[in-house]
Coordinates of C-alpha atoms in Angstrom, one line a residue:
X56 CA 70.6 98.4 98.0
X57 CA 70.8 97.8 94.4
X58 CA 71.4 94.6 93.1
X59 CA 74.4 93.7 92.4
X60 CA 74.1 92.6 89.0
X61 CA 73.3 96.5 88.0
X62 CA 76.8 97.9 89.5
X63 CA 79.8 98.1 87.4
X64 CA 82.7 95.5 87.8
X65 CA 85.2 96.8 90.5
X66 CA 87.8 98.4 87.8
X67 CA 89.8 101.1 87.5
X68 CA 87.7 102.4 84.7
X69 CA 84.4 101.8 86.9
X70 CA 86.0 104.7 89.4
X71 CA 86.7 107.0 86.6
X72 CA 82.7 106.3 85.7
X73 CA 82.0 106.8 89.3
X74 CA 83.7 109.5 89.8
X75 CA 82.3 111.9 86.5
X76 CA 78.7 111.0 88.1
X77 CA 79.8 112.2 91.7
X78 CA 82.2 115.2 90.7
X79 CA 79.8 118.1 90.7
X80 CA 78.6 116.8 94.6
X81 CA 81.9 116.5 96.1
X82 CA 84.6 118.9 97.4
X83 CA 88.0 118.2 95.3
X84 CA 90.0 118.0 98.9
X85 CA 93.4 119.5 99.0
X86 CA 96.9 117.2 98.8
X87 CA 99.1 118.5 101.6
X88 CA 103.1 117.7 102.4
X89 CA 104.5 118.9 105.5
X90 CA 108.6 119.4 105.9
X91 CA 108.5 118.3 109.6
X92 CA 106.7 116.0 109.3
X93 CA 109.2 114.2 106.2
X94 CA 112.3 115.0 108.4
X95 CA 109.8 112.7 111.5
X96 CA 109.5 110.0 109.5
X97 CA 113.0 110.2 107.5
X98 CA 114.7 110.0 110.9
X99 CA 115.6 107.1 112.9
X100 CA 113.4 104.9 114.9
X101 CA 113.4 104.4 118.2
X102 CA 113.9 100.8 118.2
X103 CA 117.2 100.4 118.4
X104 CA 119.4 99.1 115.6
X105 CA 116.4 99.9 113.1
X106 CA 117.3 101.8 110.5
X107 CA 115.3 104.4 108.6
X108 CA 113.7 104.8 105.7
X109 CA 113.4 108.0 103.7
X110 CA 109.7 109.3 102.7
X111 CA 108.4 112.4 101.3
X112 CA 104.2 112.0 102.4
X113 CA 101.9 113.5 100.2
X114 CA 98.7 114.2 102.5
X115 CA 95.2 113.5 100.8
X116 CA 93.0 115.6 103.1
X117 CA 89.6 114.3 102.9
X118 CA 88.8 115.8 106.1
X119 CA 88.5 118.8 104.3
X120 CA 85.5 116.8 102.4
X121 CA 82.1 117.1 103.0
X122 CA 80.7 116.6 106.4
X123 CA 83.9 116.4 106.8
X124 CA 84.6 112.7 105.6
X125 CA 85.4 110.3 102.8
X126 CA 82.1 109.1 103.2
X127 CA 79.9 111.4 101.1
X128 CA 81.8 109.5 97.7
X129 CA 80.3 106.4 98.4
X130 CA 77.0 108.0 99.7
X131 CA 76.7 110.0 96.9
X132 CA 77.3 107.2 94.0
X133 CA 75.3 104.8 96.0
X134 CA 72.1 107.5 96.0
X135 CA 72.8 108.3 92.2
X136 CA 72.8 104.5 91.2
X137 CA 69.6 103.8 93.2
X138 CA 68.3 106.7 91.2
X139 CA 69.2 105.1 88.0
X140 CA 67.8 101.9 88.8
X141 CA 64.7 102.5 91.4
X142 CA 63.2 105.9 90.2
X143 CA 63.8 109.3 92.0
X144 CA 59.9 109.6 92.6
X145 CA 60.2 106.0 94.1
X146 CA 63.1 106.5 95.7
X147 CA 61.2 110.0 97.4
X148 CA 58.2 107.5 98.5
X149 CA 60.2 104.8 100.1
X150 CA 63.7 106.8 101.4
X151 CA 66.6 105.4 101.9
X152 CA 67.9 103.6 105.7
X153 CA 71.3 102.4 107.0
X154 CA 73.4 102.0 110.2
X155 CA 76.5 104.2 111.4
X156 CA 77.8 105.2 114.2
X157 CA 78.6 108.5 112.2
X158 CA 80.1 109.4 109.3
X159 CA 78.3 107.2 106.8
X160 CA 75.2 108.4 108.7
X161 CA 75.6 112.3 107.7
X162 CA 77.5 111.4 104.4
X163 CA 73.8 109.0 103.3
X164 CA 71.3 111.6 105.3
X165 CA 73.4 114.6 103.2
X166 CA 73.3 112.9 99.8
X167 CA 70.0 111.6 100.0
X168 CA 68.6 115.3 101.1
X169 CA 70.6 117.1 97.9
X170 CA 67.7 115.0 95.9
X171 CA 64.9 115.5 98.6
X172 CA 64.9 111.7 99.4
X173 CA 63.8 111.0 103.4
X174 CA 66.3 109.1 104.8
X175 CA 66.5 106.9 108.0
X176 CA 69.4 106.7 109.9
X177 CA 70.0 103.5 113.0
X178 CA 72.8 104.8 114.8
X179 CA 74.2 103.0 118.1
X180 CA 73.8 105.1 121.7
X181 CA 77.6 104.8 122.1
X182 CA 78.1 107.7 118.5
X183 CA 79.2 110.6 119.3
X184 CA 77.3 113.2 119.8
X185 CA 78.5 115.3 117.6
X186 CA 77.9 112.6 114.7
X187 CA 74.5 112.4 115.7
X188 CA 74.1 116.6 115.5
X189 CA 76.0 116.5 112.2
X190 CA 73.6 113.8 111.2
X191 CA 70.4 115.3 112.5
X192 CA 71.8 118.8 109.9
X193 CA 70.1 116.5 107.4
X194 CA 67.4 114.3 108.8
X195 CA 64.8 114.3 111.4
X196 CA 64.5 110.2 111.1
X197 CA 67.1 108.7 113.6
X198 CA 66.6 106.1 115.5
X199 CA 69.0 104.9 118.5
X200 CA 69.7 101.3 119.3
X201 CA 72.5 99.1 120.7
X202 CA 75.7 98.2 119.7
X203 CA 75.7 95.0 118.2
X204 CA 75.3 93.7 114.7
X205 CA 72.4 92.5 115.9
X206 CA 70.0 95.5 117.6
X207 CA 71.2 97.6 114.8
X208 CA 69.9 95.2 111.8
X209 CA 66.7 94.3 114.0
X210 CA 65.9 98.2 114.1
X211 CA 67.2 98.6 110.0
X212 CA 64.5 95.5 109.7
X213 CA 61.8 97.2 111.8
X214 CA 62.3 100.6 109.7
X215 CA 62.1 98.9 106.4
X216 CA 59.0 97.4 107.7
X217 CA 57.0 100.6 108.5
X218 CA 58.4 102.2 105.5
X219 CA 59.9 100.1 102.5
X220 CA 63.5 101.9 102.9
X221 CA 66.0 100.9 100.9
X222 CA 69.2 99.9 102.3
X223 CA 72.4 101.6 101.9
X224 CA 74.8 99.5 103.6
X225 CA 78.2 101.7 105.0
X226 CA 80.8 99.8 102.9
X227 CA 80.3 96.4 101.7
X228 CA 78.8 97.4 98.5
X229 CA 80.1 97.9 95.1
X230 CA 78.5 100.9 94.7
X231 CA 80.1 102.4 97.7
X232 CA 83.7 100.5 97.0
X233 CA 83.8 102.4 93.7
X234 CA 82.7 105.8 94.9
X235 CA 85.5 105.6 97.9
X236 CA 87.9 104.6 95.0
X237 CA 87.5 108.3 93.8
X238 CA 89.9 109.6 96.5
X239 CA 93.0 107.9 94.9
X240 CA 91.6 109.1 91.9
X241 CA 91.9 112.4 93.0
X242 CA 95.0 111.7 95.1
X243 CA 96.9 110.5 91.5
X244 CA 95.6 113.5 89.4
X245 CA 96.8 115.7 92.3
X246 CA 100.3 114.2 92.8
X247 CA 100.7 113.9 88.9
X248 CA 100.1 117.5 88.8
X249 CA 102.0 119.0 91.5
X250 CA 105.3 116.8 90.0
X251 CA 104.8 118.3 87.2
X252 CA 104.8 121.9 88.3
X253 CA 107.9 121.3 89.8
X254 CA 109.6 119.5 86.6
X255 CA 110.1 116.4 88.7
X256 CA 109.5 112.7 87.9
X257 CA 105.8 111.6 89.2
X258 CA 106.8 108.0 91.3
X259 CA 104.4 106.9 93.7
X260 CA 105.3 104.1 95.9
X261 CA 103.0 103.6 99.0
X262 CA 99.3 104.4 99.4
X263 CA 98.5 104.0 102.9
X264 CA 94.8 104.4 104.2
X265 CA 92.7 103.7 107.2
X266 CA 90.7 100.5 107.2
X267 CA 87.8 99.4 108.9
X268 CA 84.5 98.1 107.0
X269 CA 87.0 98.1 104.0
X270 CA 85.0 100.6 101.8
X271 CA 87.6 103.1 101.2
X272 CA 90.9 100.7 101.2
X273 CA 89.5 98.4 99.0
X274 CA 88.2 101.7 96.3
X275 CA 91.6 102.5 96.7
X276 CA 93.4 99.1 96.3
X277 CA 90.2 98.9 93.1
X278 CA 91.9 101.9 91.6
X279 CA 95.5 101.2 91.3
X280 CA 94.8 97.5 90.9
X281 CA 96.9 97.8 87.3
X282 CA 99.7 99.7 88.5
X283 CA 101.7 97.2 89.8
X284 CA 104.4 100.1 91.3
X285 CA 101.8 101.6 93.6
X286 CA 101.5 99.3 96.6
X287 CA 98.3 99.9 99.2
X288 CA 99.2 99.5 102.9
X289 CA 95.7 99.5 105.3
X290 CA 96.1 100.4 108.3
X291 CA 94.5 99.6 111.8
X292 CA 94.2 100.2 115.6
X293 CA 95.1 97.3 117.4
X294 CA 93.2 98.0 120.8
X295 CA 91.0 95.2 122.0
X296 CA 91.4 93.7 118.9
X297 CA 90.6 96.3 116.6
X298 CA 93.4 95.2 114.0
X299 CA 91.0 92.1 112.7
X300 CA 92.3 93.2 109.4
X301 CA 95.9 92.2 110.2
X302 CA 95.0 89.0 112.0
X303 CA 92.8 87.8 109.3
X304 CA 94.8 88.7 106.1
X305 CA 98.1 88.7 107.8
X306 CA 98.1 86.6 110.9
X307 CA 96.0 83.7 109.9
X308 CA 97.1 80.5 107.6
X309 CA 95.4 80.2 105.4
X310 CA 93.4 84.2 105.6
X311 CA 90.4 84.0 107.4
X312 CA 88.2 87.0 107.5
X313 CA 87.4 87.6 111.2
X314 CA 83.8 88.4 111.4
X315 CA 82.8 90.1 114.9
X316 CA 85.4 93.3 116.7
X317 CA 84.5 94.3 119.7
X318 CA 86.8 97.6 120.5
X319 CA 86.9 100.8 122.4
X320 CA 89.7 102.0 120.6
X321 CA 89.7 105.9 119.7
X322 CA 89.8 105.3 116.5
X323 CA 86.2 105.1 116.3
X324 CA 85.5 105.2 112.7
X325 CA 87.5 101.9 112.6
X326 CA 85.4 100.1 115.0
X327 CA 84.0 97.1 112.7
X328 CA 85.6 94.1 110.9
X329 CA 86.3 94.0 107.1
X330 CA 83.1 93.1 105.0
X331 CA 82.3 90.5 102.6
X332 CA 83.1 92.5 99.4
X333 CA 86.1 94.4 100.3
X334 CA 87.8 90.9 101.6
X335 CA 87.3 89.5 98.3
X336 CA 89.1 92.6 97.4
X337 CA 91.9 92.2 99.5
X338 CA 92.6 88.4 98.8
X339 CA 92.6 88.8 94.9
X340 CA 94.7 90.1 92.0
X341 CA 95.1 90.9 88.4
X342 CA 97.5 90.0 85.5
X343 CA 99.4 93.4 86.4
X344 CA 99.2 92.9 89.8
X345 CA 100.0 89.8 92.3
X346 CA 97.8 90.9 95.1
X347 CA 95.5 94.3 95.4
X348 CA 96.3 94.9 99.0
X349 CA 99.9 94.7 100.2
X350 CA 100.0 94.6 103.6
X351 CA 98.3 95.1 107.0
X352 CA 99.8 97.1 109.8
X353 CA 98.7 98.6 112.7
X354 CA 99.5 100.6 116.2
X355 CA 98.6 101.6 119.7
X356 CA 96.5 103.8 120.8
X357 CA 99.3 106.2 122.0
X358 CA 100.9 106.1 118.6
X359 CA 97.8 107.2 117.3
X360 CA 97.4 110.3 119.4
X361 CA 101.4 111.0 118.7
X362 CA 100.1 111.2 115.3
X363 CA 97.3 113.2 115.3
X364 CA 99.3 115.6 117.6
X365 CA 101.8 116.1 114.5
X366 CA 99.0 116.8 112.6
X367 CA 97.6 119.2 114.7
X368 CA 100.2 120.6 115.5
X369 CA 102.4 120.8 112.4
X370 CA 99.8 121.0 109.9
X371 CA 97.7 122.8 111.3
X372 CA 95.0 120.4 110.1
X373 CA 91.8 119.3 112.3
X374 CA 91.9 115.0 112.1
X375 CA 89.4 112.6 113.8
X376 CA 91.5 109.8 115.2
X377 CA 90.5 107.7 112.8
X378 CA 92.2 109.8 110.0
X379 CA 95.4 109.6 111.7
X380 CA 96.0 105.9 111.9
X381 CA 98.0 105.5 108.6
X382 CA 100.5 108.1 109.2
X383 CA 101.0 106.7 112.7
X384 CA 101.9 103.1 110.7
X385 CA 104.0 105.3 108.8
X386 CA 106.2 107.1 111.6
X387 CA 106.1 104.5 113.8
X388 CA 105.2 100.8 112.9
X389 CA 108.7 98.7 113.1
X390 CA 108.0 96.8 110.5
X391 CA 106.3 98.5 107.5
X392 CA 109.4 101.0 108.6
X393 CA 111.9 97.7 108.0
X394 CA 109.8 96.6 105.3
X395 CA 110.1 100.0 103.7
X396 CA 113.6 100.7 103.9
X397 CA 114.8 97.0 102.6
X398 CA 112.8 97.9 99.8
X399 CA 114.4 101.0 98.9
X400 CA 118.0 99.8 99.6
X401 CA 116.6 97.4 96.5
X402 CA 116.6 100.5 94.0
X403 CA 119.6 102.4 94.6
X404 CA 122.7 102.9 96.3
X405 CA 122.4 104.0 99.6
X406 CA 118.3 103.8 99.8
X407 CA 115.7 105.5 97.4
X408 CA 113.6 108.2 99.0
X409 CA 109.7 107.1 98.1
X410 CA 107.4 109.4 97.5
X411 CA 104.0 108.0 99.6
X412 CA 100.8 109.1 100.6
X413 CA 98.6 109.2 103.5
X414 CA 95.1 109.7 103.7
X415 CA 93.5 111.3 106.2
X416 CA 90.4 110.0 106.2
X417 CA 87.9 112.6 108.4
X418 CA 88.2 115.2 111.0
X419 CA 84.8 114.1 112.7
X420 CA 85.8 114.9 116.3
X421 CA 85.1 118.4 118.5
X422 CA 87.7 120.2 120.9
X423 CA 85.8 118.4 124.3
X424 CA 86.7 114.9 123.1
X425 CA 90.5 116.1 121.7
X426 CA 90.5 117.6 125.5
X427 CA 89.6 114.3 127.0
X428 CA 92.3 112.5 124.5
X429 CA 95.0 114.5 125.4
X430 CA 94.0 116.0 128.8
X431 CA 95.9 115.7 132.2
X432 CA 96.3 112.3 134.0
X433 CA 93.1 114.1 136.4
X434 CA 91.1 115.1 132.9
X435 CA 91.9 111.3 132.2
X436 CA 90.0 109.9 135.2
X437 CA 86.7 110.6 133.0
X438 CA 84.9 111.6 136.0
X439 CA 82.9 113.8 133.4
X440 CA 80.0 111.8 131.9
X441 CA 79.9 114.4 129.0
X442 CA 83.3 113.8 128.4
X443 CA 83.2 110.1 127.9
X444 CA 80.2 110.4 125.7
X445 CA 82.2 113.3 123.5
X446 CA 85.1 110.4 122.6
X447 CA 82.5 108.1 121.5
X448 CA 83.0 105.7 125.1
X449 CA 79.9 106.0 126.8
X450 CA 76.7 105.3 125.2
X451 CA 73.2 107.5 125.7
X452 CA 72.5 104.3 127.8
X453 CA 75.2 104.7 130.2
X454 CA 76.9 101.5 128.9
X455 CA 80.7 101.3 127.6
X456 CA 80.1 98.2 125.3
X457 CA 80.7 98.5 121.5
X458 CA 80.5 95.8 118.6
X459 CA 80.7 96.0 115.4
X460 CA 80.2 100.3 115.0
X461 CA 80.6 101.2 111.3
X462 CA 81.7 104.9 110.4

């Protein structure tokens, strides 16, 4: 990757740099709101003696981007900087390499391709297959190994070895932190906008986003970083330990940043503990702000599939799991709800409504594996071996252990 000392501080400013050098590559994905969906998560909770708080969610669709995730940002300013520093005749003799179980795959293999750079792509026998079609759109150079931290770096090593690759890790990077960071640039410019049209006062509270390697949360939390009266919420599965987010930031005394997840969780994209970079993120502050991050929260696997149902259903937008995670924190996680509605009893009488938003991070996923999610108890046997292997559950090796899978 490149060196750290040629990327740009993590600033505001840096993601309005990043994002005038990615612009022309990337779709401009649509801000959504959905009525029902307000009056879901305006109503009361079904804990009882909870009280509600009142949201209008403003729905930053990046499912609508290309490949069909946040991913191609980062990929994109990553490639560009590399070109910048290495050489794009270099760059076409040596290619690019990295590890995903997915999205960061066809987001690197896509950006990388746009400037006719080969690129090499480790992903784990437990992706999707799907993922690994999307991927292959853009690249003949995959190569399958295990799950683990470990087989995937040893085959990243082997590549670099045969071919002098250069590394574009899936999130703990600067360069990829910053190009994420251009969705809540986007997100802002879009909310501004739309307030505006309707001659109403622009007040966003709540940011809430998925978070996994950290790469997007922490461009996010980079971005408003000097606007102390937007607050970033990440959000997390908590299956098998998939929240290591929550118990390392939130959990822990002091913060410790857990450093290994194994989980099957459907949130698949989620699958892998915060990096290096993003914690540092996380865990700091600015003079306009006491802490970048706000809080951790996260849910069950069956509030995630409520969610993605709304979606799906209300909306009429096509979400990966993954994507749906924050709104599910939103609609149905006790205590951001608490949290949320002590806070707006703070600025009014009788409660402030908060204008928030959600991002929906990808819509990676195909009809078979939403089938298996939210099929009959019989569907839900998983006799099928294609089905398991459509949810990302069983890899090509017949095996049902994950660690450590990066989107």
């Amino acid at each position: 990757m490149a060196d750290l000392s040629t990327t740009l501080p993590l600033t505001p400013d840096s993601v309005r740099t990043a994002y005038c050098k990615i612009k022309n590559h990337i779709h401009r994905t649509p801000l959504l709101t959905s009525k029902t969906i307000n009056n879901i998560a305006s109503s009361s909770s079904s804990s009882p003696g909870t009280p509600a708080p009142k949201f209008n969610i403003y729905f930053k669709c990046e499912n609508y981007q290309r490949i069909g995730a946040f991913k191609a940002r980062g990929a994109f300013h990553a490639i560009t900087h590399l070109i910048e520093v290495v050489g794009l005749e270099e760059l076409r003799i040596k290619g690019v390499v990295t590890h995903s179980s997915g999205n960061h795959a066809q987001a690197l293999a896509l950006a990388a391709s746009h400037f006719a750079i080969p690129a090499h792509i480790v992903m784990p026998t437990i992706s999707t297959p799907s993922k690994i079609a999307g991927t292959r759109t853009y690249t003949p150079n995959i190569y399958f190994s295990g799950s683990t931290s470990d087989e995937r770096e040893g085959v990243v090593r082997e590549v670099i070895s045969k071919t002098g690759a250069v590394l574009v890790p899936p999130y703990d990077h600067p360069d990829i932190i910053l190009g994420q960071g251009t969705t809540a640039l986007e997100l802002e410019e879009q909310y501004i906008a739309l307030k505006k049209s309707k001659d109403q006062k622009a007040d966003l509270k709540v940011v809430l986003t998925p978070l996994g390697g950290g790469g997007l949360a922490s461009g996010i939390c980079t971005y408003f970083a000097d606007q102390p009266g937007v607050r970033v919420i990440a959000s997390e599965p908590n299956f098998e330990g998939g929240n290591d987010g929550e118990i390392g930031l939130i959990r822990s005394n002091p913060p410790k940043r857990v450093e290994s997840v194994k989980t099957l969780t459907i949130a698949d994209g989620l699958r892998t503990p915060v990096g290096e970079i993003p914690w540092k993120v996380f865990t700091s502050g600015s003079e306009t702000k006491k802490k970048n991050l706000e809080c951790v929260y996260s849910v069950t696997e069956e509030q995630i599939k409520e969610a993605m149902k709304l979606v799906l259903e209300r909306m009429k937008c096509f979400i990966e799991p993954s994507g749906a995670v924050p709104l599910a924190v939103a609609l149905y996680n006790e205590d951001f709800r608490r949290w949320a509605y002590e806070e707006q009893q703070k600025e009014g009488e009788g409660g402030e409504v908060w204008d928030i938003a959600v991002v929906l991070s990808g819509g990676n996923t195909t009809i078979e594996a939403i089938l298996g999610i939210f099929g009959s108890e019989k569907e839900k046997e998983k006799e099928d071996v294609g089905e398991q292997r459509a949810e990302g559950t069983l890899g090509l090796d017949g095996k049902s252990v994950v660690e450590n899978v990066v989107g």
